[in-house]
CSV table of C-alpha atoms in Angstrom, one decimal:
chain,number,residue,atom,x,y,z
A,78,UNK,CA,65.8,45.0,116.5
A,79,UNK,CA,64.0,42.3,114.3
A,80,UNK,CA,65.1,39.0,115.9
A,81,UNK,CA,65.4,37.7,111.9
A,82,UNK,CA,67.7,40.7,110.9
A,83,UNK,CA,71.1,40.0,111.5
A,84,UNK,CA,72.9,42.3,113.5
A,85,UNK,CA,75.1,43.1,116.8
A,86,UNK,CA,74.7,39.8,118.9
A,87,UNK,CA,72.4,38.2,117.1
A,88,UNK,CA,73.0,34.6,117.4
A,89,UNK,CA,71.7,34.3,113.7
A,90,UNK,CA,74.5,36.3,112.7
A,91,UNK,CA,77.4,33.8,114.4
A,92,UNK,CA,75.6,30.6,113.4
A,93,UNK,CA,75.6,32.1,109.5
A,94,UNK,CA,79.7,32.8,110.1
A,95,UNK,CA,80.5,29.5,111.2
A,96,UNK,CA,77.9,27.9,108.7
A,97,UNK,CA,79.9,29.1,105.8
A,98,UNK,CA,83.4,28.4,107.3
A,99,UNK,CA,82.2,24.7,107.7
A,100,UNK,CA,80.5,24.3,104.6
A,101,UNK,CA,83.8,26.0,102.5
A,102,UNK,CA,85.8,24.0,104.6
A,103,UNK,CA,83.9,20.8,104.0
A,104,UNK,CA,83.7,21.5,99.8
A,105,UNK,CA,87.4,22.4,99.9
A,106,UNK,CA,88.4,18.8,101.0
A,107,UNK,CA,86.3,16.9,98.2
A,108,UNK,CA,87.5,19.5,95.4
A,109,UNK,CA,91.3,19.3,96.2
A,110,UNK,CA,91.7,15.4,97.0
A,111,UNK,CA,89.3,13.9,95.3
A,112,UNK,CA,91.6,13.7,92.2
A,113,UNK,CA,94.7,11.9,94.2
A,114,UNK,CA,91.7,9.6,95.2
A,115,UNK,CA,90.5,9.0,91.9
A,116,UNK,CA,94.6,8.7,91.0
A,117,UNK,CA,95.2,6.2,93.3
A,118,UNK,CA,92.4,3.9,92.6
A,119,UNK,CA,93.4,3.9,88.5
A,120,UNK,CA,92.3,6.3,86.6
A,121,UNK,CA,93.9,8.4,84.1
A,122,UNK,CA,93.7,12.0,83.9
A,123,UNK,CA,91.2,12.3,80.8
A,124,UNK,CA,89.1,9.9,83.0
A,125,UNK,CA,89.4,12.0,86.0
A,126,UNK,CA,88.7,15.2,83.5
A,127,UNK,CA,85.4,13.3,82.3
A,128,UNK,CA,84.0,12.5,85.5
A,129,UNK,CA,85.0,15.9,87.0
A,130,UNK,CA,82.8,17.5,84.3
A,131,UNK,CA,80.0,15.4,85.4
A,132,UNK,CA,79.4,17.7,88.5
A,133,UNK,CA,79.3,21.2,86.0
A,134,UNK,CA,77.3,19.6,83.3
A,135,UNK,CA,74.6,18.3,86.2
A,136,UNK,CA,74.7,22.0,87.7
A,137,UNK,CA,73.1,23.3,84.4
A,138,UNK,CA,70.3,21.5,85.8
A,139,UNK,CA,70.4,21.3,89.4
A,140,UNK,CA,71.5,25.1,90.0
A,141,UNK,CA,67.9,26.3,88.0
A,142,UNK,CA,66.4,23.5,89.7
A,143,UNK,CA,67.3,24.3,93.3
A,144,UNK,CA,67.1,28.2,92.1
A,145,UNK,CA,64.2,28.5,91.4
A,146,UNK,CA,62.1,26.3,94.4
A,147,UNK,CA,64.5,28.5,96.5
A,148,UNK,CA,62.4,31.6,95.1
A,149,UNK,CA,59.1,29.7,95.4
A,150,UNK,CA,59.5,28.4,98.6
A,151,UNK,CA,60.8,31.4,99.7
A,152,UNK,CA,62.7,29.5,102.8
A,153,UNK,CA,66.4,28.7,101.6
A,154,UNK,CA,67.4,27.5,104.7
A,155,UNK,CA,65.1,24.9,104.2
A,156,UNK,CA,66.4,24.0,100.7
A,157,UNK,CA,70.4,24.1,101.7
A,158,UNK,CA,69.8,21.2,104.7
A,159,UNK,CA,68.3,19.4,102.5
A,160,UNK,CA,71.3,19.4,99.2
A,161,UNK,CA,73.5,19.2,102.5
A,162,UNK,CA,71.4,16.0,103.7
A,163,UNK,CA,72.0,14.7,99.7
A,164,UNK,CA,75.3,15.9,99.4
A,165,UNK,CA,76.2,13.7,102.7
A,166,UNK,CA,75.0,10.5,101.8
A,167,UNK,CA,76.0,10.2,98.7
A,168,UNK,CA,79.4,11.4,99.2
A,169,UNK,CA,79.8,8.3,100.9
A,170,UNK,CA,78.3,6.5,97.9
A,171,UNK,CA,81.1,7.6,95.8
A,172,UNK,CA,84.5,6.7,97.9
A,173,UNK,CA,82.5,3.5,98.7
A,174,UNK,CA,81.2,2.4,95.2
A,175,UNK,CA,82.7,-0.9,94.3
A,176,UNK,CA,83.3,0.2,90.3
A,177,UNK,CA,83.8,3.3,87.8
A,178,UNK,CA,80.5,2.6,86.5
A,179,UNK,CA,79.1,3.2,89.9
A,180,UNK,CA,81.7,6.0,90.9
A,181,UNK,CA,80.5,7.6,87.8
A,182,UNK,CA,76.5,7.3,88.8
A,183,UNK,CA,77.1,8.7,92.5
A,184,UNK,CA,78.9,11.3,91.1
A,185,UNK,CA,75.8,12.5,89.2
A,186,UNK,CA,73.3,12.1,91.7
A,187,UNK,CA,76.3,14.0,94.4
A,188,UNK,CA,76.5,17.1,92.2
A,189,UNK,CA,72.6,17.8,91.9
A,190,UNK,CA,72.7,18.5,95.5
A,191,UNK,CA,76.1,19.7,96.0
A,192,UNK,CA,77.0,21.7,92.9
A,193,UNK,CA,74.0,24.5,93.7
A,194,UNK,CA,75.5,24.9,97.5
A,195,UNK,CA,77.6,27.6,97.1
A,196,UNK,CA,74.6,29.7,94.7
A,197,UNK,CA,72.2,29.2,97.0
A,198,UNK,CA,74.4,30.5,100.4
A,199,UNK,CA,75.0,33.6,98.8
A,200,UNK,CA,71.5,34.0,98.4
A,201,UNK,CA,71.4,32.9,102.3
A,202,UNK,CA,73.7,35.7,103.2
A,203,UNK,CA,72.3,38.2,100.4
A,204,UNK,CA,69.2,37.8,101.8
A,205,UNK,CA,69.9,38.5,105.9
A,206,UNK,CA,71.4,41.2,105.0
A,207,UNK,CA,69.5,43.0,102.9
A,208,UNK,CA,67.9,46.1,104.3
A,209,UNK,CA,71.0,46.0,107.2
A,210,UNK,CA,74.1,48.0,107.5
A,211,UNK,CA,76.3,44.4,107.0
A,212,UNK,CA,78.4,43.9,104.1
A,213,UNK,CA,78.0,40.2,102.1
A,214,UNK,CA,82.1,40.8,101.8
A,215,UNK,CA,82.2,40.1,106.0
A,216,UNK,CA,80.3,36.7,105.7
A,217,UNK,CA,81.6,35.5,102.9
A,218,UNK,CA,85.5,35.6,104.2
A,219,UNK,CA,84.5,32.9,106.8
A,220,UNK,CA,83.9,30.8,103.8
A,221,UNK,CA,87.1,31.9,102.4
A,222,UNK,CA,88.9,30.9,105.9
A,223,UNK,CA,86.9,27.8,105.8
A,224,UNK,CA,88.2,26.9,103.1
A,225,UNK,CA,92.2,27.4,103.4
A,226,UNK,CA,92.4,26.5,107.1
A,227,UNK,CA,90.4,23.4,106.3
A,228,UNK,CA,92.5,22.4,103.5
A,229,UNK,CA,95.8,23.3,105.3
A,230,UNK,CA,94.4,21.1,108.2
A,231,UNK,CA,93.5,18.4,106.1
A,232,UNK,CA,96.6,17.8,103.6
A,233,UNK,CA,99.0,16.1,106.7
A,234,UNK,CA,96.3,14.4,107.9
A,235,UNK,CA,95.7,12.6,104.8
A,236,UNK,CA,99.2,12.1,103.9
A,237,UNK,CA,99.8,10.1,106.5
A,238,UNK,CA,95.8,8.4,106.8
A,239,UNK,CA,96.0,7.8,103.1
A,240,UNK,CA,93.2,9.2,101.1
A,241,UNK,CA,91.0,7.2,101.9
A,242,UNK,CA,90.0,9.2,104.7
A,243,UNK,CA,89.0,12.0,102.7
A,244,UNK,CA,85.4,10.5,103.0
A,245,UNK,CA,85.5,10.8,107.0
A,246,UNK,CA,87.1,14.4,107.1
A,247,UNK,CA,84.4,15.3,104.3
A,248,UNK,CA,81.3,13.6,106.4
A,249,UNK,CA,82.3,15.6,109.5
A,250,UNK,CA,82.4,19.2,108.3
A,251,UNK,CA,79.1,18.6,106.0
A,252,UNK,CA,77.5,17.7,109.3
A,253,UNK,CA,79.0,20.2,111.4
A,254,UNK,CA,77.9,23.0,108.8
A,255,UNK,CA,74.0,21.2,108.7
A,256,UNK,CA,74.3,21.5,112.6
A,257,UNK,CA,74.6,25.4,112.2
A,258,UNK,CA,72.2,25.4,109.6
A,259,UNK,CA,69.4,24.1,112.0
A,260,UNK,CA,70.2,27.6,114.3
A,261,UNK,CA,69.3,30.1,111.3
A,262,UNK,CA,66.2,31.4,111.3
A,263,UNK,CA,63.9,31.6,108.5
A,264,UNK,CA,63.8,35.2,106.5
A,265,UNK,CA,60.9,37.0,106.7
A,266,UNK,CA,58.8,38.0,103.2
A,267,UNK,CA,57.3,41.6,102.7
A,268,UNK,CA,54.0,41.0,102.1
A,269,UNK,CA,54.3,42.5,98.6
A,270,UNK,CA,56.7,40.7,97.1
A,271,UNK,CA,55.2,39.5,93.6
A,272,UNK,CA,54.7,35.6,93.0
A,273,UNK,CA,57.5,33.7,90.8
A,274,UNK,CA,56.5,32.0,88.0
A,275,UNK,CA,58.4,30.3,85.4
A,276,UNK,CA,57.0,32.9,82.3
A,277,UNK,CA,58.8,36.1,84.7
A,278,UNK,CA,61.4,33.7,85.3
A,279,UNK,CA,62.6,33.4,81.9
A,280,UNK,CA,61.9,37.0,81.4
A,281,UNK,CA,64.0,38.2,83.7
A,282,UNK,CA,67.1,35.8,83.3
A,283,UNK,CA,67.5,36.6,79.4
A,284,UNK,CA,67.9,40.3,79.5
A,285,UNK,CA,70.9,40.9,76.9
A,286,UNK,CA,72.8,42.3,79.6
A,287,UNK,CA,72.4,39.5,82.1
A,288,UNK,CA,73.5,36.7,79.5
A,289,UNK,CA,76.4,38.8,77.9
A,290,UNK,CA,77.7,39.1,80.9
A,291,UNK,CA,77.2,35.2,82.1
A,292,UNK,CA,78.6,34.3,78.4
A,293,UNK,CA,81.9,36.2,79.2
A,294,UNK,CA,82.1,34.7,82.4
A,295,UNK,CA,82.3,31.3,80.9
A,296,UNK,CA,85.2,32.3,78.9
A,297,UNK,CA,87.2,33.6,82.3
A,298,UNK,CA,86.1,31.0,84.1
A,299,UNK,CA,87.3,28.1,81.9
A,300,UNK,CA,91.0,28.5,82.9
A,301,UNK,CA,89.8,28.5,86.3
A,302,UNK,CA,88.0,25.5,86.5
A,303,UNK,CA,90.9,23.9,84.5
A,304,UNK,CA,93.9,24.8,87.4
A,305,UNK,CA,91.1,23.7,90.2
A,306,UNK,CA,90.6,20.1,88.8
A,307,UNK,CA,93.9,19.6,87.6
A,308,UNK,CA,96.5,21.6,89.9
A,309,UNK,CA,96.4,18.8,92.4
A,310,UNK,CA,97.8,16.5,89.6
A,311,UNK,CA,100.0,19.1,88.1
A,312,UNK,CA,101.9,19.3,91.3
A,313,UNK,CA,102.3,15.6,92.0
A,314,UNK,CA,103.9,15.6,88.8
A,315,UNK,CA,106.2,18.0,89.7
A,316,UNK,CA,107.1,15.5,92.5
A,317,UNK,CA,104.9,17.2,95.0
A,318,UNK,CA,103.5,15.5,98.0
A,319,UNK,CA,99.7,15.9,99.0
A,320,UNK,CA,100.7,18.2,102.0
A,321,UNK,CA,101.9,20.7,99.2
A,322,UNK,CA,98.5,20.2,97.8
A,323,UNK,CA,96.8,21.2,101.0
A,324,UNK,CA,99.2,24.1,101.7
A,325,UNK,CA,98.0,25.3,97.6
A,326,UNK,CA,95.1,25.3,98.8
A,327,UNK,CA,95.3,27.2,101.4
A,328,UNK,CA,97.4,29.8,99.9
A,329,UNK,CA,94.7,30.5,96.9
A,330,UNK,CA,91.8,31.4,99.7
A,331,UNK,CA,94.0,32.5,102.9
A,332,UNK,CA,93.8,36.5,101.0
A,333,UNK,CA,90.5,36.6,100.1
A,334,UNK,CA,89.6,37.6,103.9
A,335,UNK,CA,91.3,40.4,103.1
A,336,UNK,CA,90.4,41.3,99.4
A,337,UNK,CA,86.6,40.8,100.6
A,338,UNK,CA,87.1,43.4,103.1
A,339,UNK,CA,88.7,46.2,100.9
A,340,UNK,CA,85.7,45.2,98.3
A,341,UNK,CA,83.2,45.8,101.3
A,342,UNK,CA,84.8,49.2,102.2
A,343,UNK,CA,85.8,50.3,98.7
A,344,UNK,CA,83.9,49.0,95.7
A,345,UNK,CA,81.0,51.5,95.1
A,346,UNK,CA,78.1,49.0,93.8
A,347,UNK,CA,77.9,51.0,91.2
A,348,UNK,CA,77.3,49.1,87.3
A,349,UNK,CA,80.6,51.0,85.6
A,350,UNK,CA,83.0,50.5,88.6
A,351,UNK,CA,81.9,46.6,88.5
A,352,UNK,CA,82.3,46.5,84.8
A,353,UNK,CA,85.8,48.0,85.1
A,354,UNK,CA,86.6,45.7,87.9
A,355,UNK,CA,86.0,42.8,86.1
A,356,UNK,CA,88.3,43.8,83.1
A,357,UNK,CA,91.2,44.3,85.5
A,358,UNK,CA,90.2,40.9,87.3
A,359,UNK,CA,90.5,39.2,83.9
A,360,UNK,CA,93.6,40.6,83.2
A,361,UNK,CA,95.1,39.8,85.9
A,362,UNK,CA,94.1,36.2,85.4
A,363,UNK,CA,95.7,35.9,82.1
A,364,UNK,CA,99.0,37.2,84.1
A,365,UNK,CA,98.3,34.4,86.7
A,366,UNK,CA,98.0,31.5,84.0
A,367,UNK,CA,101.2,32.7,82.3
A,368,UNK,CA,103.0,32.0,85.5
A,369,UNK,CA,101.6,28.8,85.8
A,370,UNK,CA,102.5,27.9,82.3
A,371,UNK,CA,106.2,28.8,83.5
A,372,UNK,CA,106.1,27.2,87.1
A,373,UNK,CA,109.1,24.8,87.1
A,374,UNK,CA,108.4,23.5,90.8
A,375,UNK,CA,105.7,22.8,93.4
A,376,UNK,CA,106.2,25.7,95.7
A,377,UNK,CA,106.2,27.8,92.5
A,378,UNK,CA,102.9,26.7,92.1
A,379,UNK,CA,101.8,27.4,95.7
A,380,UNK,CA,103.2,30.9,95.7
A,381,UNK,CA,100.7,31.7,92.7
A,382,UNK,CA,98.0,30.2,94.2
A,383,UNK,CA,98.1,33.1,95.7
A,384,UNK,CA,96.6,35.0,93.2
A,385,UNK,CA,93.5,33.3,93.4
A,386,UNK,CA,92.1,35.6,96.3
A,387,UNK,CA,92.7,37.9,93.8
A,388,UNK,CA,91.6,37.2,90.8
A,389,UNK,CA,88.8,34.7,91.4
A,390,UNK,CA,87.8,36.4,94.8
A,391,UNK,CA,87.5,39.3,93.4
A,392,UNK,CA,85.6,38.3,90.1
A,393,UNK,CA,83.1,36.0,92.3
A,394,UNK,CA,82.6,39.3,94.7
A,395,UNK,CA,81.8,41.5,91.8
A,396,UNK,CA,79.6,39.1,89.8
A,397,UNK,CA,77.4,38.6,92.9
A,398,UNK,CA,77.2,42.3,93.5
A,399,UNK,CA,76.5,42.6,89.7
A,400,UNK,CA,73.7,39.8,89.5
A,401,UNK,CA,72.1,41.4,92.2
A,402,UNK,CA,72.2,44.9,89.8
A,403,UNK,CA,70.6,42.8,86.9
A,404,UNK,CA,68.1,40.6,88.3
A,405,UNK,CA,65.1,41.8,90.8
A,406,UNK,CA,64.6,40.7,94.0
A,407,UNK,CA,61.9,38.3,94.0
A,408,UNK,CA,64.1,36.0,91.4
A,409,UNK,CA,67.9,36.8,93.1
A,410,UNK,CA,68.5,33.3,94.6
A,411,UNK,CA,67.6,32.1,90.5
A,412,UNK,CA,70.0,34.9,89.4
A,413,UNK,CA,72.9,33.4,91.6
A,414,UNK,CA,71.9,29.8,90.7
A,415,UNK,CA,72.7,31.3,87.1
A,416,UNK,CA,75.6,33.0,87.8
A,417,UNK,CA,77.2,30.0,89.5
A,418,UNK,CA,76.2,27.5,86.8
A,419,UNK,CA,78.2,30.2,84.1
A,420,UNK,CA,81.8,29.9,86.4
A,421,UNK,CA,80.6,26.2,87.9
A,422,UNK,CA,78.5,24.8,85.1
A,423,UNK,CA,79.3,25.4,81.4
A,424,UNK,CA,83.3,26.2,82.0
A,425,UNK,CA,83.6,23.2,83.9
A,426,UNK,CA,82.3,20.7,81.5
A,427,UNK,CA,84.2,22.7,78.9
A,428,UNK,CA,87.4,22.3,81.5
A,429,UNK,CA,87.1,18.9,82.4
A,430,UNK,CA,86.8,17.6,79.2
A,431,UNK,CA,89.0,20.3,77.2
A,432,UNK,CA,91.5,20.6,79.6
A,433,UNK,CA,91.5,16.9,80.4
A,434,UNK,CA,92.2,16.3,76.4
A,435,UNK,CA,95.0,19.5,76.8
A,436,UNK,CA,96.6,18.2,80.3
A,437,UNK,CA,97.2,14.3,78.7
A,438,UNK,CA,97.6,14.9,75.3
A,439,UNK,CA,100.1,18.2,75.7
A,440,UNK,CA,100.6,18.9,79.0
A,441,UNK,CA,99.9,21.8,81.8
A,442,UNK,CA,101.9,23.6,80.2
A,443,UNK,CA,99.7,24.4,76.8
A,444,UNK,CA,96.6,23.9,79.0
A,445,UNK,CA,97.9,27.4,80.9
A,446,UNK,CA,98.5,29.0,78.0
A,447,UNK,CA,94.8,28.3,76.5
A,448,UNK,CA,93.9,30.3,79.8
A,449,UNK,CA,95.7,33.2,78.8
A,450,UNK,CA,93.9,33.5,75.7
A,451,UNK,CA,90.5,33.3,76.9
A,452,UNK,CA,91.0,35.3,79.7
A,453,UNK,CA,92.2,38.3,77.5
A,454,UNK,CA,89.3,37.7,75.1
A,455,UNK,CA,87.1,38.5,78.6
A,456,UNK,CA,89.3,41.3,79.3
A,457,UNK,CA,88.2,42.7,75.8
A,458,UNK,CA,84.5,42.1,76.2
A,459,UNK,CA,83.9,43.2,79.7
A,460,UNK,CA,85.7,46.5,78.2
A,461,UNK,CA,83.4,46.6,75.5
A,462,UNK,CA,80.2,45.9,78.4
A,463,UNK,CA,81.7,48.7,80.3
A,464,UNK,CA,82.4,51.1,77.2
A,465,UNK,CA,78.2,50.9,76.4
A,466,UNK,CA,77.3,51.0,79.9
A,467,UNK,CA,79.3,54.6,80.2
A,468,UNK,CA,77.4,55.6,77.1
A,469,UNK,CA,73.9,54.3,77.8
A,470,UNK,CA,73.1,53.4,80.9
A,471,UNK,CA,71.5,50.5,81.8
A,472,UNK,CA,67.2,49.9,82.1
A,473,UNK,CA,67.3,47.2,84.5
A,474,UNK,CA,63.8,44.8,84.2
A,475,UNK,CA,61.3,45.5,87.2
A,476,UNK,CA,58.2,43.8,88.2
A,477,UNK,CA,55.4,46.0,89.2
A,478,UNK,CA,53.0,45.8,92.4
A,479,UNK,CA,50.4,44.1,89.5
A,480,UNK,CA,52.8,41.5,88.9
A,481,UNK,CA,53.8,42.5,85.3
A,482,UNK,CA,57.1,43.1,84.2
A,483,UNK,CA,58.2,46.6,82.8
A,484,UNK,CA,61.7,48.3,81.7
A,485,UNK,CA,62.3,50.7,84.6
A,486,UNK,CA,63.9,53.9,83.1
């Protein structure tokens, strides 16, 4: 066996496990606190909404950015240690910053390298096992553990430190994760892979398909992006402490092992079945931000959170499998940078600010409500994506041994 293909015993293969559960884990703590952080030091929710869309509005550039050298340099493991080695320092440079004005430029300069992290290690994992027997659905559930156990972990901890130490809990599972990162070794590159250059690039990323799907995917993942910046906030208000913030947090990533799994061992990755997928995904998330718009108490809330393996495991799952139908090979770490700037990008800038406006000036409870609606109008057009799909087919772009790019039939 190929010492860089990951299979039975390879220590590749464990260091990639634990590299997502740490990195997950460590991401989980900075997007679930950081608001009661930002809470505590003054600021009001449409503040916190504004600088929360800072990090989406700099992954419109970052995630192309870090994308696309990925492809060129064809060595992501190079690439992720060094956003982790950005994303590290100036973490620290935000819960240390002396004033908003500097919060707010750390914060900028934080989400060019950390924004493009979780793009970029599916492309890691995409890329290992391509060619193999594994399934991207058994790596990627030691994200999803990394993530709740982490933030079930965490919450006690930093109700009774204050959180303040969400910095020191934050540095030591960013460092942890680079530590694992070192033990990966690089990918090997068939010798006949083509060249990327920014002209195929740009070919290849605006076939119609590729950007109706990424324009839905904004609409579905608006709502999204709204309950993760906000839900810390909503349950505080409902006189929540910030262990039942860590136990929310846990609840909305503890299934996904599990729905990851049955994907892995049922989903055909097939372009209709995906299609269809995501029109049940999106329904079900308009069901899951009605209930929120009801929710009355803080364990209501975690109980729904629930439904986030569900829905938002199992849209991220087939979106991934779906980019990697749309875009070819040589450009895949691009497509995912792509794909994550639709759900982590352009609906959370529209969430931040939107739903920041919604949260303070009407409440969670019309803020929910918006979800429903967009997430229904997502249903509709991923129907209408799947209807034209059954009917036509699809041509995906290929690029030939010369280099050029041609419709494969």
């Amino acid at each position: 066996m190929d010492r860089y293909a990951p299979g039975r015993g390879n220590p590749s293969l464990v260091s990639l496990k634990l590299y997502n559960f740490f990195i997950y884990g460590a991401i989980s703590i900075f997007a679930g606190f950081l608001q009661l952080y930002l809470q505590e030091i003054g600021m009001t929710k449409l503040e916190i909404g504004s600088l929360m869309a800072i990090g989406p509005f700099v992954s419109l550039f970052a995630n192309p950015f870090w994308g696309f050298w990925s492809d060129k340099s064809r060595n992501i493991r190079i690439i992720l240690m060094m956003m982790m080695g950005g994303t590290f320092v100036l973490a620290q440079a935000v819960f240390h910053a002396p004033t908003y004005a500097w919060i707010y430029g750390a914060m900028i300069f934080f989400y060019f390298f950390q924004s493009p992290l979780f793009a970029q290690t599916n492309s890691l994992i995409l890329g290992y096992i391509d060619g193999t027997t594994q399934k991207f659905g058994t790596f990627r559930l030691w994200g999803s553990l990394g993530w709740a156990l982490t933030a079930a972990a965490a919450g006690p901890l930093i109700d009774r430190l204050g959180v303040g130490s969400v910095s020191i809990v934050f540095a030591c599972m960013i460092a942890i994760a680079f530590a694992f990162a070192m033990f990966l070794p690089r990918q090997p590159i068939a010798s006949d892979t083509p060249v990327v250059t920014f002209r195929r690039f740009g070919r290849v990323m605006f076939n119609p398909y590729f950007m109706t799907f990424i324009g839905l995917g904004v609409l579905v993942s608006v709502p999204n992006a709204m309950n993760s910046t906000f839900m810390s906030l909503y349950i505080t208000e409902m006189g929540g402490n910030k262990q039942m913030v860590g136990w929310a947090i846990f609840s909305s990533s503890i299934l996904e092992v599990g729905v990851f799994l049955l994907l892995d061992r049922f989903l055909k990755r097939k372009m209709s079945m995906l299609l269809a997928s995501l029109v049940l995904v999106s329904l079900l998330f308009a069901v899951r931000w009605q209930l929120m718009a009801e929710a009355v108490n803080p364990l209501e809330i975690v109980f729904i959170q629930l439904m986030h393996s569900i829905t938002f495991g199992g849209y991220f799952y087939v979106g991934t499998q779906l980019t990697m139908l749309f875009i070819p090979r040589p450009y895949r770490s691009s497509g995912q940078a792509v794909y994550t700037m639709a759900w982590g990008g352009i609906s959370g800038v529209i969430a931040g600010l939107f739903g920041g406006w919604l949260f303070q000036s009407f409440g969670a409870e019309v803020m929910y409500n918006i979800g429903v609606f967009f997430s229904l109008i997502g249903a509709a057009g991923f129907g209408v994506m799947w209807l034209i799909n059954r009917r036509n087919g699809y041509q995906p772009i290929v690029l030939t041994e010369m280099g050029s790019m041609d419709e494969d039939g």
